Amino acid sequence: MTGNLTLLTDFYELTMMQGYFKNQTNETVVFDAFYRNNPSGNGYAICAGLSQVIAYIKGLHFDYDDIAYLRGLGIFDEDFLSYLAGFHFSGDIYAIPEGTVVFPMEPLVKVVAPIMEAQLVETAILNIINHQSLIATKASRVCYAAKGEPVMEFGLRRAQGPDAGTLGARAAVIGGCIGTSNVLCAKEFGIPALGTHAHSWIMSFEDELTAFRKYAELYPNNTTLLVDTYDTLRSGVPNAIKVFTELREAGKMPKMYGIRLDSGDLAYLSKKARKMLDDAGFAEASICASSDLDEYLIDSLKTQGATINSWGVGTNLITSKDCPSFGGVYKLAAIERNGEFVPKIKLSENTWKITNPGNKTVFRIYDKETRKIKADLISLVGEEISESEELLLFDPIATWKKTLLPAGGFEVREILKPVFKSGQCVYEEPDVMEIRSYCQEELNTLWDETRRLVNPQEVYVDLSQKLWDMKHTLLSNYK
C-alpha cells in the first residue's frame, strides 16, 4: 500500500465535506470505528492494521493531480478545492494496539477531529482495520487448531491482489503464523520468508531422485522435499529417505529436514510416511502439510492421529474464505458544543445496531488470580475504576444479569491508547514480530472456552452506569 492514498475514500465523504464547508460547519466530533459480530463464529477478534492507519494519516494531502481530477468532476466549487489544497489532519486519534484481543461494540479506533477531517478518513480507516483484523483473527484460529505446531502463511497467489496478499500476510503473522512465503511482505516488515519447492522442480528433472538430490545440495541446512508429485508412498517418500540416507552417510545431515505433503489423504499418508521415516532412522524428520487447509481440517487431521507437525496454509487463510468480511463500522458518537461533548446516538429497530453515544474509552477487567479476562467495560472519558473498591458489572441489554467483583479481586487496564494528538503522531510502533509476541500474550488472557472453534463462550462487553444512563436518556428523549 504505497503512494498518496488521500483519494482512497468513498465519494460521499467528499460531497459531505463540501456541504460542511459551505454551511461553515466544522465542529470537533467523535467518531468510533467498531464491529458488531466476531468473524467466523469466533469468541474474539484480533485488532490489526494500526501501522498502516498511521502511515495513511501522516501522508494525507491533496496533490495537484487530485485537485485537478476533482475539479474536472464539475461538482466541487473553487473555494472548497482551495481548502482541500491546503488540507492536513489536525485532530486526535486513539486506538487499541495491534495484536490486542477485542470484542464487539468497543471502539477499535476513535477519531476526535473537526468533522470535515473526521469524515474524510472514515473509509480508509475501515478498509485497513477491517481487512487486517479479519485475517489476523482467522490466523489465530488456524494456529489454535495446530496446537502450537508452526503454521506458515502460503496464500499470496490466491489473495485478492498484491496489497491484500502482502498486508494479509502481515496480519497472519500477527495472528500467530511463524512466517510467510510472500518475499515482499518478509522484506517490508522483517518477517521470516519461508517455503520449499514446487512440483515443477521435480518435473523439470529426468527423475524424482535426481531432483531431490539437487535440492539437498543447494539447501543443505533446511531440506524439505515435496513427495507427492508422482506417487507419495511408492516413490516420493522412498526417494526422500534415500537422499537423507546419503546425506547421513556423507556426514552432511541438514539441521532441519523433512517432507511436505500437498495432496491426497493427509491423515493416512502422514501416518504411513512417519512409519517409513522412523523405520529408516529419521525420527527427527518433519512432516509438513499444505493442500487447502483451514482450522477445521487441521483440527480433524489431529483428531485422526495425523503425524503432521508443521502446516502451510494458503487460500482459506489469506481470503478468510468462510467469512470474507469483518463488518466494521464508523459512527458519530458526539459533537463538541461550547466546550463540551454532546452525545449522539443512532437508533435502529435492531437492538444490536443502536450505537453507544459519547466520548468513550475501554477498560479491560482481569481476574486477579488467573489473569484471564472477566469483561470489557466501555466508559465515558474521565471515569475512573478503582481496584480497591467493588465493581458491579451488568449486561447492557439484559440488565438483570449482574456480576459483583469484590474489591482487590480484579485488575484494570485501559486499552484505548493515544496515537495522534493535534495531528502529530505520539505512538511508538513496535515491529511485526513484537506485535506477534504481544498477541500471543493477549490470547493467553482468554479462557479456553472462548477460544474453542465452535460455539465459543462470549466475553462480556458492558457499559459503565454513567454511559448506560446517558444512552437510555437519549433513547427516551427520541421516543
Short mmCIF file of C-alpha atoms in Angstrom, two decimals:
data_model
loop_
_atom_site.label_atom_id
_atom_site.label_comp_id
_atom_site.label_asym_id
_atom_site.label_seq_id
_atom_site.Cartn_x
_atom_site.Cartn_y
_atom_site.Cartn_z
CA MET A 1 0.00 0.00 0.00
CA THR A 2 2.08 2.87 -1.31
CA GLY A 3 1.70 6.36 -2.75
CA ASN A 4 -0.75 9.09 -1.89
CA LEU A 5 -3.91 7.43 -0.59
CA THR A 6 -5.90 10.59 0.14
CA LEU A 7 -8.47 9.74 -2.54
CA LEU A 8 -8.89 6.24 -1.05
CA THR A 9 -12.30 7.33 0.16
CA ASP A 10 -15.94 7.00 -0.77
CA PHE A 11 -17.23 9.78 -2.98
CA TYR A 12 -19.90 10.82 -0.50
CA GLU A 13 -17.23 11.69 2.07
CA LEU A 14 -16.12 14.49 -0.24
CA THR A 15 -19.63 15.66 -1.07
CA MET A 16 -20.44 15.79 2.66
CA MET A 17 -17.19 17.66 3.29
CA GLN A 18 -18.22 20.31 0.75
CA GLY A 19 -21.61 20.51 2.45
CA TYR A 20 -19.98 21.12 5.83
CA PHE A 21 -17.66 23.67 4.23
CA LYS A 22 -20.49 25.59 2.58
CA ASN A 23 -22.50 25.59 5.80
CA GLN A 24 -19.44 26.71 7.78
CA THR A 25 -19.86 23.63 9.94
CA ASN A 26 -16.60 22.19 11.19
CA GLU A 27 -17.18 21.39 14.84
CA THR A 28 -14.98 18.87 16.59
CA VAL A 29 -16.67 15.49 16.68
CA VAL A 30 -16.07 11.97 17.99
CA PHE A 31 -16.31 9.01 15.61
CA ASP A 32 -15.93 5.39 16.73
CA ALA A 33 -14.76 2.55 14.48
CA PHE A 34 -16.05 -0.75 15.87
CA TYR A 35 -17.57 -4.04 14.76
CA ARG A 36 -20.75 -5.81 15.80
CA ASN A 37 -20.06 -9.54 15.43
CA ASN A 38 -16.95 -11.69 15.78
CA PRO A 39 -15.88 -13.18 12.43
CA SER A 40 -16.09 -16.93 11.69
CA GLY A 41 -18.34 -17.54 14.70
CA ASN A 42 -15.32 -16.81 16.87
CA GLY A 43 -15.28 -15.74 20.51
CA TYR A 44 -12.99 -12.76 19.93
CA ALA A 45 -11.13 -10.84 17.23
CA ILE A 46 -7.54 -9.63 16.85
CA CYS A 47 -7.08 -5.93 16.15
CA ALA A 48 -4.59 -5.26 13.33
CA GLY A 49 -3.73 -2.61 10.76
CA LEU A 50 -2.91 0.35 13.02
CA SER A 51 0.55 0.83 11.49
CA GLN A 52 -0.99 1.34 8.05
CA VAL A 53 -3.58 3.73 9.50
CA ILE A 54 -0.72 5.78 10.98
CA ALA A 55 1.09 5.88 7.63
CA TYR A 56 -2.13 6.90 5.88
CA ILE A 57 -2.84 9.76 8.30
CA LYS A 58 0.74 11.02 8.10
CA GLY A 59 0.53 11.14 4.31
CA LEU A 60 -2.86 12.82 4.00
CA HIS A 61 -2.76 15.64 1.45
CA PHE A 62 -4.40 16.55 -1.85
CA ASP A 63 -1.75 17.00 -4.52
CA TYR A 64 -2.12 18.95 -7.77
CA ASP A 65 -3.41 15.96 -9.74
CA ASP A 66 -6.01 15.20 -7.06
CA ILE A 67 -7.36 18.75 -7.17
CA ALA A 68 -7.37 18.74 -10.96
CA TYR A 69 -9.30 15.48 -11.03
CA LEU A 70 -11.88 16.74 -8.52
CA ARG A 71 -12.25 20.00 -10.45
CA GLY A 72 -12.95 18.00 -13.59
CA LEU A 73 -15.93 16.29 -11.95
CA GLY A 74 -17.77 19.62 -12.13
CA ILE A 75 -19.50 19.48 -8.74
CA PHE A 76 -16.88 20.95 -6.39
CA ASP A 77 -16.57 24.74 -6.06
CA GLU A 78 -13.25 26.53 -6.25
CA ASP A 79 -13.33 27.77 -2.66
CA PHE A 80 -13.76 24.20 -1.42
CA LEU A 81 -11.00 22.97 -3.73
CA SER A 82 -8.72 25.68 -2.33
CA TYR A 83 -9.48 24.36 1.16
CA LEU A 84 -8.58 20.84 0.04
CA ALA A 85 -5.33 22.05 -1.49
CA GLY A 86 -4.16 23.07 1.99
CA PHE A 87 -5.70 20.13 3.83
CA HIS A 88 -3.92 18.34 6.65
CA PHE A 89 -5.13 16.25 9.57
CA SER A 90 -5.14 18.24 12.82
CA GLY A 91 -7.16 16.03 15.15
CA ASP A 92 -6.64 13.31 17.74
CA ILE A 93 -6.80 9.56 17.18
CA TYR A 94 -6.97 6.85 19.83
CA ALA A 95 -6.70 3.16 19.07
CA ILE A 96 -6.43 -0.27 20.63
CA PRO A 97 -2.88 -1.52 19.88
CA GLU A 98 -2.36 -4.13 17.19
CA GLY A 99 -2.38 -7.70 18.42
CA THR A 100 -4.89 -6.99 21.20
CA VAL A 101 -7.85 -9.34 21.54
CA VAL A 102 -11.02 -7.30 21.06
CA PHE A 103 -14.76 -7.80 21.21
CA PRO A 104 -17.90 -6.43 19.54
CA MET A 105 -19.12 -2.85 20.06
CA GLU A 106 -15.96 -1.44 21.63
CA PRO A 107 -14.10 1.32 19.74
CA LEU A 108 -11.03 -0.08 17.98
CA VAL A 109 -10.23 3.41 16.68
CA LYS A 110 -11.62 6.71 17.96
CA VAL A 111 -11.23 9.89 15.91
CA VAL A 112 -11.65 13.26 17.63
CA ALA A 113 -11.30 15.94 14.98
CA PRO A 114 -13.09 18.67 13.03
CA ILE A 115 -15.95 16.98 11.23
CA MET A 116 -14.57 17.52 7.73
CA GLU A 117 -11.33 15.77 8.69
CA ALA A 118 -13.07 13.02 10.63
CA GLN A 119 -15.43 12.36 7.72
CA LEU A 120 -12.65 12.09 5.12
CA VAL A 121 -10.67 9.40 6.96
CA GLU A 122 -13.64 7.08 7.58
CA THR A 123 -13.34 4.87 4.53
CA ALA A 124 -9.60 4.27 4.63
CA ILE A 125 -9.57 3.51 8.35
CA LEU A 126 -12.34 0.94 7.90
CA ASN A 127 -10.68 -0.54 4.81
CA ILE A 128 -7.37 -1.03 6.63
CA ILE A 129 -8.63 -2.16 10.04
CA ASN A 130 -11.39 -4.41 8.68
CA HIS A 131 -9.09 -6.36 6.38
CA GLN A 132 -6.13 -6.93 8.65
CA SER A 133 -8.25 -7.64 11.74
CA LEU A 134 -10.16 -10.25 9.73
CA ILE A 135 -7.01 -12.08 8.60
CA ALA A 136 -5.28 -11.83 11.98
CA THR A 137 -8.35 -13.36 13.61
CA LYS A 138 -8.50 -16.16 11.04
CA ALA A 139 -4.80 -16.87 11.56
CA SER A 140 -5.26 -17.11 15.31
CA ARG A 141 -7.95 -19.74 14.78
CA VAL A 142 -5.76 -21.75 12.42
CA CYS A 143 -2.81 -21.58 14.81
CA TYR A 144 -5.03 -22.60 17.74
CA ALA A 145 -6.14 -25.68 15.79
CA ALA A 146 -2.47 -26.53 15.15
CA LYS A 147 -1.94 -26.74 18.94
CA GLY A 148 1.39 -24.92 19.00
CA GLU A 149 2.85 -26.50 15.87
CA PRO A 150 4.27 -23.97 13.38
CA VAL A 151 1.91 -22.52 10.78
CA MET A 152 3.30 -20.85 7.66
CA GLU A 153 1.28 -18.35 5.59
CA PHE A 154 1.30 -19.55 1.94
CA GLY A 155 -1.56 -17.56 0.39
CA LEU A 156 -0.11 -14.85 -1.85
CA ARG A 157 -1.10 -16.35 -5.20
CA ARG A 158 -4.72 -16.73 -4.07
CA ALA A 159 -5.11 -13.34 -2.37
CA GLN A 160 -7.34 -10.62 -3.81
CA GLY A 161 -4.49 -8.56 -5.20
CA PRO A 162 -0.96 -7.55 -4.14
CA ASP A 163 -1.95 -5.36 -1.18
CA ALA A 164 -4.32 -7.98 0.22
CA GLY A 165 -1.63 -10.62 -0.17
CA THR A 166 1.09 -8.53 1.46
CA LEU A 167 -0.84 -6.85 4.26
CA GLY A 168 -2.85 -10.03 4.78
CA ALA A 169 0.40 -11.95 5.32
CA ARG A 170 1.47 -9.28 7.81
CA ALA A 171 -1.80 -9.73 9.69
CA ALA A 172 -1.49 -13.52 9.58
CA VAL A 173 1.89 -13.31 11.30
CA ILE A 174 0.42 -11.01 13.94
CA GLY A 175 -2.26 -13.66 14.50
CA GLY A 176 0.31 -16.40 15.06
CA CYS A 177 1.91 -17.61 11.82
CA ILE A 178 5.68 -18.04 12.07
CA GLY A 179 6.40 -16.52 8.66
CA THR A 180 5.23 -16.14 5.07
CA SER A 181 6.03 -17.24 1.54
CA ASN A 182 5.50 -13.60 0.46
CA VAL A 183 9.01 -12.21 -0.05
CA LEU A 184 7.86 -8.60 -0.36
CA CYS A 185 6.00 -8.85 2.95
CA ALA A 186 9.01 -10.51 4.58
CA LYS A 187 11.30 -7.70 3.37
CA GLU A 188 8.95 -4.83 4.23
CA PHE A 189 8.04 -6.00 7.73
CA GLY A 190 11.02 -8.03 8.96
CA ILE A 191 9.13 -11.34 8.85
CA PRO A 192 10.76 -14.74 8.17
CA ALA A 193 10.48 -15.78 4.50
CA LEU A 194 9.58 -19.47 4.26
CA GLY A 195 8.97 -22.11 1.61
CA THR A 196 10.29 -25.23 -0.09
CA HIS A 197 9.85 -26.01 -3.80
CA ALA A 198 7.05 -26.69 -6.26
CA HIS A 199 6.09 -29.79 -8.23
CA SER A 200 7.65 -28.11 -11.26
CA TRP A 201 11.08 -28.51 -9.67
CA ILE A 202 10.61 -32.27 -9.59
CA MET A 203 9.13 -32.39 -13.10
CA SER A 204 11.99 -30.37 -14.58
CA PHE A 205 14.45 -33.22 -13.93
CA GLU A 206 14.54 -36.62 -15.58
CA ASP A 207 13.54 -38.33 -12.35
CA GLU A 208 12.38 -37.52 -8.83
CA LEU A 209 15.50 -38.80 -7.07
CA THR A 210 17.79 -36.50 -9.06
CA ALA A 211 15.53 -33.54 -8.27
CA PHE A 212 15.70 -34.35 -4.55
CA ARG A 213 19.49 -34.72 -4.64
CA LYS A 214 19.98 -31.39 -6.42
CA TYR A 215 17.71 -29.60 -3.98
CA ALA A 216 19.55 -31.08 -0.98
CA GLU A 217 22.87 -29.94 -2.47
CA LEU A 218 21.57 -26.40 -2.87
CA TYR A 219 19.99 -26.10 0.58
CA PRO A 220 21.94 -28.30 2.98
CA ASN A 221 20.73 -26.62 6.17
CA ASN A 222 16.99 -26.91 5.50
CA THR A 223 15.99 -29.74 3.19
CA THR A 224 12.24 -30.25 2.93
CA LEU A 225 11.25 -32.39 -0.04
CA LEU A 226 7.83 -32.32 -1.73
CA VAL A 227 6.96 -36.01 -2.07
CA ASP A 228 3.57 -36.17 -3.85
CA THR A 229 4.45 -35.30 -7.45
CA TYR A 230 4.13 -38.88 -8.72
CA ASP A 231 3.38 -41.46 -6.01
CA THR A 232 3.78 -40.39 -2.40
CA LEU A 233 4.37 -43.76 -0.71
CA ARG A 234 5.93 -45.74 -3.57
CA SER A 235 8.18 -43.02 -4.95
CA GLY A 236 8.24 -39.73 -3.04
CA VAL A 237 8.91 -40.90 0.50
CA PRO A 238 11.32 -43.73 -0.51
CA ASN A 239 13.35 -41.29 -2.64
CA ALA A 240 13.41 -38.74 0.18
CA ILE A 241 14.66 -41.45 2.55
CA LYS A 242 17.36 -42.40 0.02
CA VAL A 243 18.58 -38.79 -0.11
CA PHE A 244 18.53 -38.44 3.69
CA THR A 245 20.49 -41.70 3.96
CA GLU A 246 23.11 -40.44 1.51
CA LEU A 247 23.44 -37.20 3.46
CA ARG A 248 23.82 -39.08 6.73
CA GLU A 249 26.47 -41.41 5.31
CA ALA A 250 28.37 -38.41 3.97
CA GLY A 251 28.18 -36.66 7.34
CA LYS A 252 26.10 -33.85 5.85
CA MET A 253 22.75 -34.19 7.64
CA PRO A 254 20.81 -30.92 7.47
CA LYS A 255 19.94 -29.05 10.66
CA MET A 256 16.30 -29.21 9.57
CA TYR A 257 14.91 -31.75 7.17
CA GLY A 258 11.68 -33.48 6.29
CA ILE A 259 8.96 -33.94 3.70
CA ARG A 260 5.92 -31.99 2.52
CA LEU A 261 2.54 -33.45 1.57
CA ASP A 262 0.36 -31.35 -0.72
CA SER A 263 -2.39 -33.73 -1.83
CA GLY A 264 -4.20 -36.96 -1.06
CA ASP A 265 -5.46 -38.28 2.26
CA LEU A 266 -3.18 -36.33 4.55
CA ALA A 267 -4.02 -38.33 7.66
CA TYR A 268 -3.36 -41.70 6.02
CA LEU A 269 -0.28 -40.58 4.08
CA SER A 270 1.31 -38.83 7.06
CA LYS A 271 0.95 -41.90 9.28
CA LYS A 272 2.42 -44.19 6.63
CA ALA A 273 5.22 -41.73 5.88
CA ARG A 274 6.01 -41.34 9.57
CA LYS A 275 6.48 -45.07 9.97
CA MET A 276 8.69 -45.26 6.89
CA LEU A 277 10.86 -42.38 8.09
CA ASP A 278 11.13 -43.78 11.63
CA ASP A 279 11.99 -47.26 10.40
CA ALA A 280 14.79 -45.75 8.32
CA GLY A 281 16.18 -43.94 11.37
CA PHE A 282 14.85 -40.48 10.59
CA ALA A 283 12.60 -39.90 13.58
CA GLU A 284 13.55 -36.21 13.59
CA ALA A 285 12.33 -35.65 10.04
CA SER A 286 9.39 -33.26 9.99
CA ILE A 287 6.21 -33.79 8.02
CA CYS A 288 4.72 -30.59 6.65
CA ALA A 289 1.28 -30.45 5.04
CA SER A 290 -0.41 -27.94 2.76
CA SER A 291 -3.40 -28.59 0.44
CA ASP A 292 -6.32 -26.21 1.10
CA LEU A 293 -6.05 -26.35 4.88
CA ASP A 294 -8.10 -24.39 7.38
CA GLU A 295 -8.69 -24.63 11.12
CA TYR A 296 -11.41 -27.24 10.79
CA LEU A 297 -9.37 -29.56 8.58
CA ILE A 298 -6.31 -29.20 10.81
CA ASP A 299 -8.43 -29.98 13.85
CA SER A 300 -9.89 -33.02 12.07
CA LEU A 301 -6.47 -34.27 10.99
CA LYS A 302 -5.18 -34.05 14.53
CA THR A 303 -8.25 -35.95 15.76
CA GLN A 304 -7.46 -38.66 13.18
CA GLY A 305 -3.95 -39.03 14.54
CA ALA A 306 -2.16 -37.44 11.59
CA THR A 307 1.59 -37.21 12.21
CA ILE A 308 1.96 -33.78 10.61
CA ASN A 309 3.98 -31.32 12.70
CA SER A 310 4.05 -28.18 10.56
CA TRP A 311 1.43 -26.58 8.37
CA GLY A 312 1.38 -24.41 5.26
CA VAL A 313 -1.96 -22.61 5.00
CA GLY A 314 -2.87 -20.53 1.97
CA THR A 315 -6.19 -19.79 0.28
CA ASN A 316 -8.53 -20.30 3.21
CA LEU A 317 -6.38 -18.11 5.46
CA ILE A 318 -5.42 -15.20 3.19
CA THR A 319 -9.03 -14.82 1.99
CA SER A 320 -10.72 -15.85 5.25
CA LYS A 321 -12.80 -17.96 2.91
CA ASP A 322 -15.65 -18.84 5.27
CA CYS A 323 -16.05 -15.23 6.46
CA PRO A 324 -14.79 -12.77 3.83
CA SER A 325 -15.60 -9.52 5.64
CA PHE A 326 -15.07 -8.11 9.12
CA GLY A 327 -18.08 -5.81 9.24
CA GLY A 328 -16.52 -2.84 10.99
CA VAL A 329 -18.47 0.44 11.00
CA TYR A 330 -17.68 4.09 11.78
CA LYS A 331 -20.31 6.05 13.68
CA LEU A 332 -20.68 9.57 15.02
CA ALA A 333 -20.79 9.47 18.82
CA ALA A 334 -20.52 13.12 19.95
CA ILE A 335 -20.27 16.74 18.79
CA GLU A 336 -18.42 19.42 20.73
CA ARG A 337 -20.62 22.39 21.61
CA ASN A 338 -19.48 25.19 23.92
CA GLY A 339 -16.50 23.17 25.11
CA GLU A 340 -18.47 20.03 25.96
CA PHE A 341 -19.20 16.88 24.00
CA VAL A 342 -22.89 16.47 23.28
CA PRO A 343 -23.66 12.74 22.86
CA LYS A 344 -25.20 11.44 19.64
CA ILE A 345 -26.91 8.11 19.07
CA LYS A 346 -28.05 6.13 16.02
CA LEU A 347 -31.34 4.31 16.52
CA SER A 348 -32.48 1.09 14.90
CA GLU A 349 -35.21 -1.49 15.17
CA ASN A 350 -32.35 -3.97 15.61
CA THR A 351 -31.19 -3.58 19.21
CA TRP A 352 -27.61 -4.53 18.40
CA LYS A 353 -27.40 -1.75 15.80
CA ILE A 354 -28.11 1.04 18.30
CA THR A 355 -24.82 2.84 18.88
CA ASN A 356 -23.17 3.80 22.16
CA PRO A 357 -23.05 7.61 22.48
CA GLY A 358 -20.47 9.96 23.92
CA ASN A 359 -16.71 10.32 24.16
CA LYS A 360 -15.68 6.91 25.41
CA THR A 361 -12.78 4.71 26.44
CA VAL A 362 -12.42 0.99 27.14
CA PHE A 363 -11.27 -0.69 30.32
CA ARG A 364 -10.29 -4.37 30.42
CA ILE A 365 -11.15 -6.20 33.63
CA TYR A 366 -8.99 -9.20 34.59
CA ASP A 367 -9.47 -11.84 37.22
CA LYS A 368 -6.58 -11.10 39.59
CA GLU A 369 -5.79 -14.74 40.33
CA THR A 370 -5.85 -16.17 36.80
CA ARG A 371 -5.12 -13.02 34.74
CA LYS A 372 -7.94 -14.10 32.44
CA ILE A 373 -10.37 -11.51 31.03
CA LYS A 374 -13.55 -11.15 33.08
CA ALA A 375 -15.12 -8.46 30.91
CA ASP A 376 -14.53 -5.26 28.98
CA LEU A 377 -16.16 -2.09 30.27
CA ILE A 378 -16.92 0.78 27.89
CA SER A 379 -16.95 4.01 29.91
CA LEU A 380 -17.08 7.75 29.36
CA VAL A 381 -13.74 9.54 29.21
CA GLY A 382 -12.90 10.79 32.71
CA GLU A 383 -14.48 7.90 34.58
CA GLU A 384 -12.17 6.01 36.89
CA ILE A 385 -12.32 2.43 38.13
CA SER A 386 -10.71 1.66 41.45
CA GLU A 387 -9.32 -1.82 42.04
CA SER A 388 -9.70 -1.20 45.77
CA GLU A 389 -13.49 -0.88 45.51
CA GLU A 390 -16.03 -3.48 44.44
CA LEU A 391 -17.23 -3.25 40.86
CA LEU A 392 -20.72 -4.08 39.63
CA LEU A 393 -20.95 -5.27 36.04
CA PHE A 394 -24.27 -5.75 34.27
CA ASP A 395 -25.45 -6.80 30.82
CA PRO A 396 -26.37 -3.57 28.95
CA ILE A 397 -29.45 -5.22 27.41
CA ALA A 398 -30.48 -7.92 29.91
CA THR A 399 -29.70 -5.66 32.83
CA TRP A 400 -30.81 -8.17 35.46
CA LYS A 401 -27.70 -10.23 34.62
CA LYS A 402 -25.15 -8.85 37.06
CA THR A 403 -21.73 -9.72 38.43
CA LEU A 404 -20.25 -8.11 41.55
CA LEU A 405 -16.45 -8.18 41.59
CA PRO A 406 -15.00 -7.88 45.09
CA ALA A 407 -12.50 -5.17 45.98
CA GLY A 408 -8.97 -6.45 45.38
CA GLY A 409 -10.20 -9.37 43.29
CA PHE A 410 -9.68 -7.83 39.86
CA GLU A 411 -7.23 -5.74 37.85
CA VAL A 412 -8.00 -2.97 35.35
CA ARG A 413 -6.21 -1.80 32.18
CA GLU A 414 -7.30 0.96 29.84
CA ILE A 415 -6.75 -0.41 26.32
CA LEU A 416 -7.58 2.59 24.12
CA LYS A 417 -4.29 4.46 23.62
CA PRO A 418 -3.45 7.90 22.13
CA VAL A 419 -1.97 7.66 18.63
CA PHE A 420 -2.26 11.22 17.24
CA LYS A 421 -2.56 14.44 19.24
CA SER A 422 -3.28 17.66 17.35
CA GLY A 423 -2.30 15.96 14.11
CA GLN A 424 1.07 14.72 15.39
CA CYS A 425 1.81 11.03 15.89
CA VAL A 426 2.62 10.27 19.54
CA TYR A 427 2.58 6.47 19.24
CA GLU A 428 5.73 4.34 19.18
CA GLU A 429 5.13 1.49 16.76
CA PRO A 430 6.53 -1.96 17.58
CA ASP A 431 7.70 -4.19 14.73
CA VAL A 432 5.54 -7.04 13.45
CA MET A 433 7.33 -9.81 15.33
CA GLU A 434 7.00 -7.83 18.57
CA ILE A 435 3.28 -7.42 17.86
CA ARG A 436 3.07 -11.18 17.24
CA SER A 437 4.62 -11.90 20.65
CA TYR A 438 2.26 -9.44 22.30
CA CYS A 439 -0.67 -11.09 20.54
CA GLN A 440 0.32 -14.49 21.94
CA GLU A 441 0.31 -12.97 25.42
CA GLU A 442 -3.10 -11.46 24.73
CA LEU A 443 -4.52 -14.79 23.58
CA ASN A 444 -3.33 -16.35 26.83
CA THR A 445 -5.66 -14.00 28.71
CA LEU A 446 -8.67 -15.69 27.10
CA TRP A 447 -10.43 -18.58 28.77
CA ASP A 448 -10.22 -21.87 26.87
CA GLU A 449 -13.99 -21.76 26.44
CA THR A 450 -13.67 -18.52 24.48
CA ARG A 451 -11.01 -19.91 22.13
CA ARG A 452 -12.80 -23.07 21.04
CA LEU A 453 -13.59 -23.20 17.34
CA VAL A 454 -17.30 -23.97 17.64
CA ASN A 455 -19.84 -22.28 19.94
CA PRO A 456 -17.32 -20.32 22.00
CA GLN A 457 -18.25 -18.61 25.24
CA GLU A 458 -18.70 -14.87 24.66
CA VAL A 459 -16.70 -12.33 26.64
CA TYR A 460 -18.93 -9.74 28.26
CA VAL A 461 -18.71 -6.18 26.94
CA ASP A 462 -20.56 -3.98 29.42
CA LEU A 463 -21.30 -0.28 29.78
CA SER A 464 -20.50 1.81 32.82
CA GLN A 465 -23.52 3.04 34.76
CA LYS A 466 -22.94 6.61 33.55
CA LEU A 467 -22.74 5.57 29.92
CA TRP A 468 -25.78 3.30 30.23
CA ASP A 469 -27.75 6.14 31.82
CA MET A 470 -26.71 8.54 29.06
CA LYS A 471 -27.71 6.06 26.36
CA HIS A 472 -31.13 5.40 27.82
CA THR A 473 -31.79 9.08 28.41
CA LEU A 474 -31.19 9.67 24.70
CA LEU A 475 -33.40 6.70 23.81
CA SER A 476 -36.18 8.07 25.99
CA ASN A 477 -35.83 11.58 24.56
CA TYR A 478 -36.02 10.35 20.97
CA LYS A 479 -39.01 8.17 21.79
#
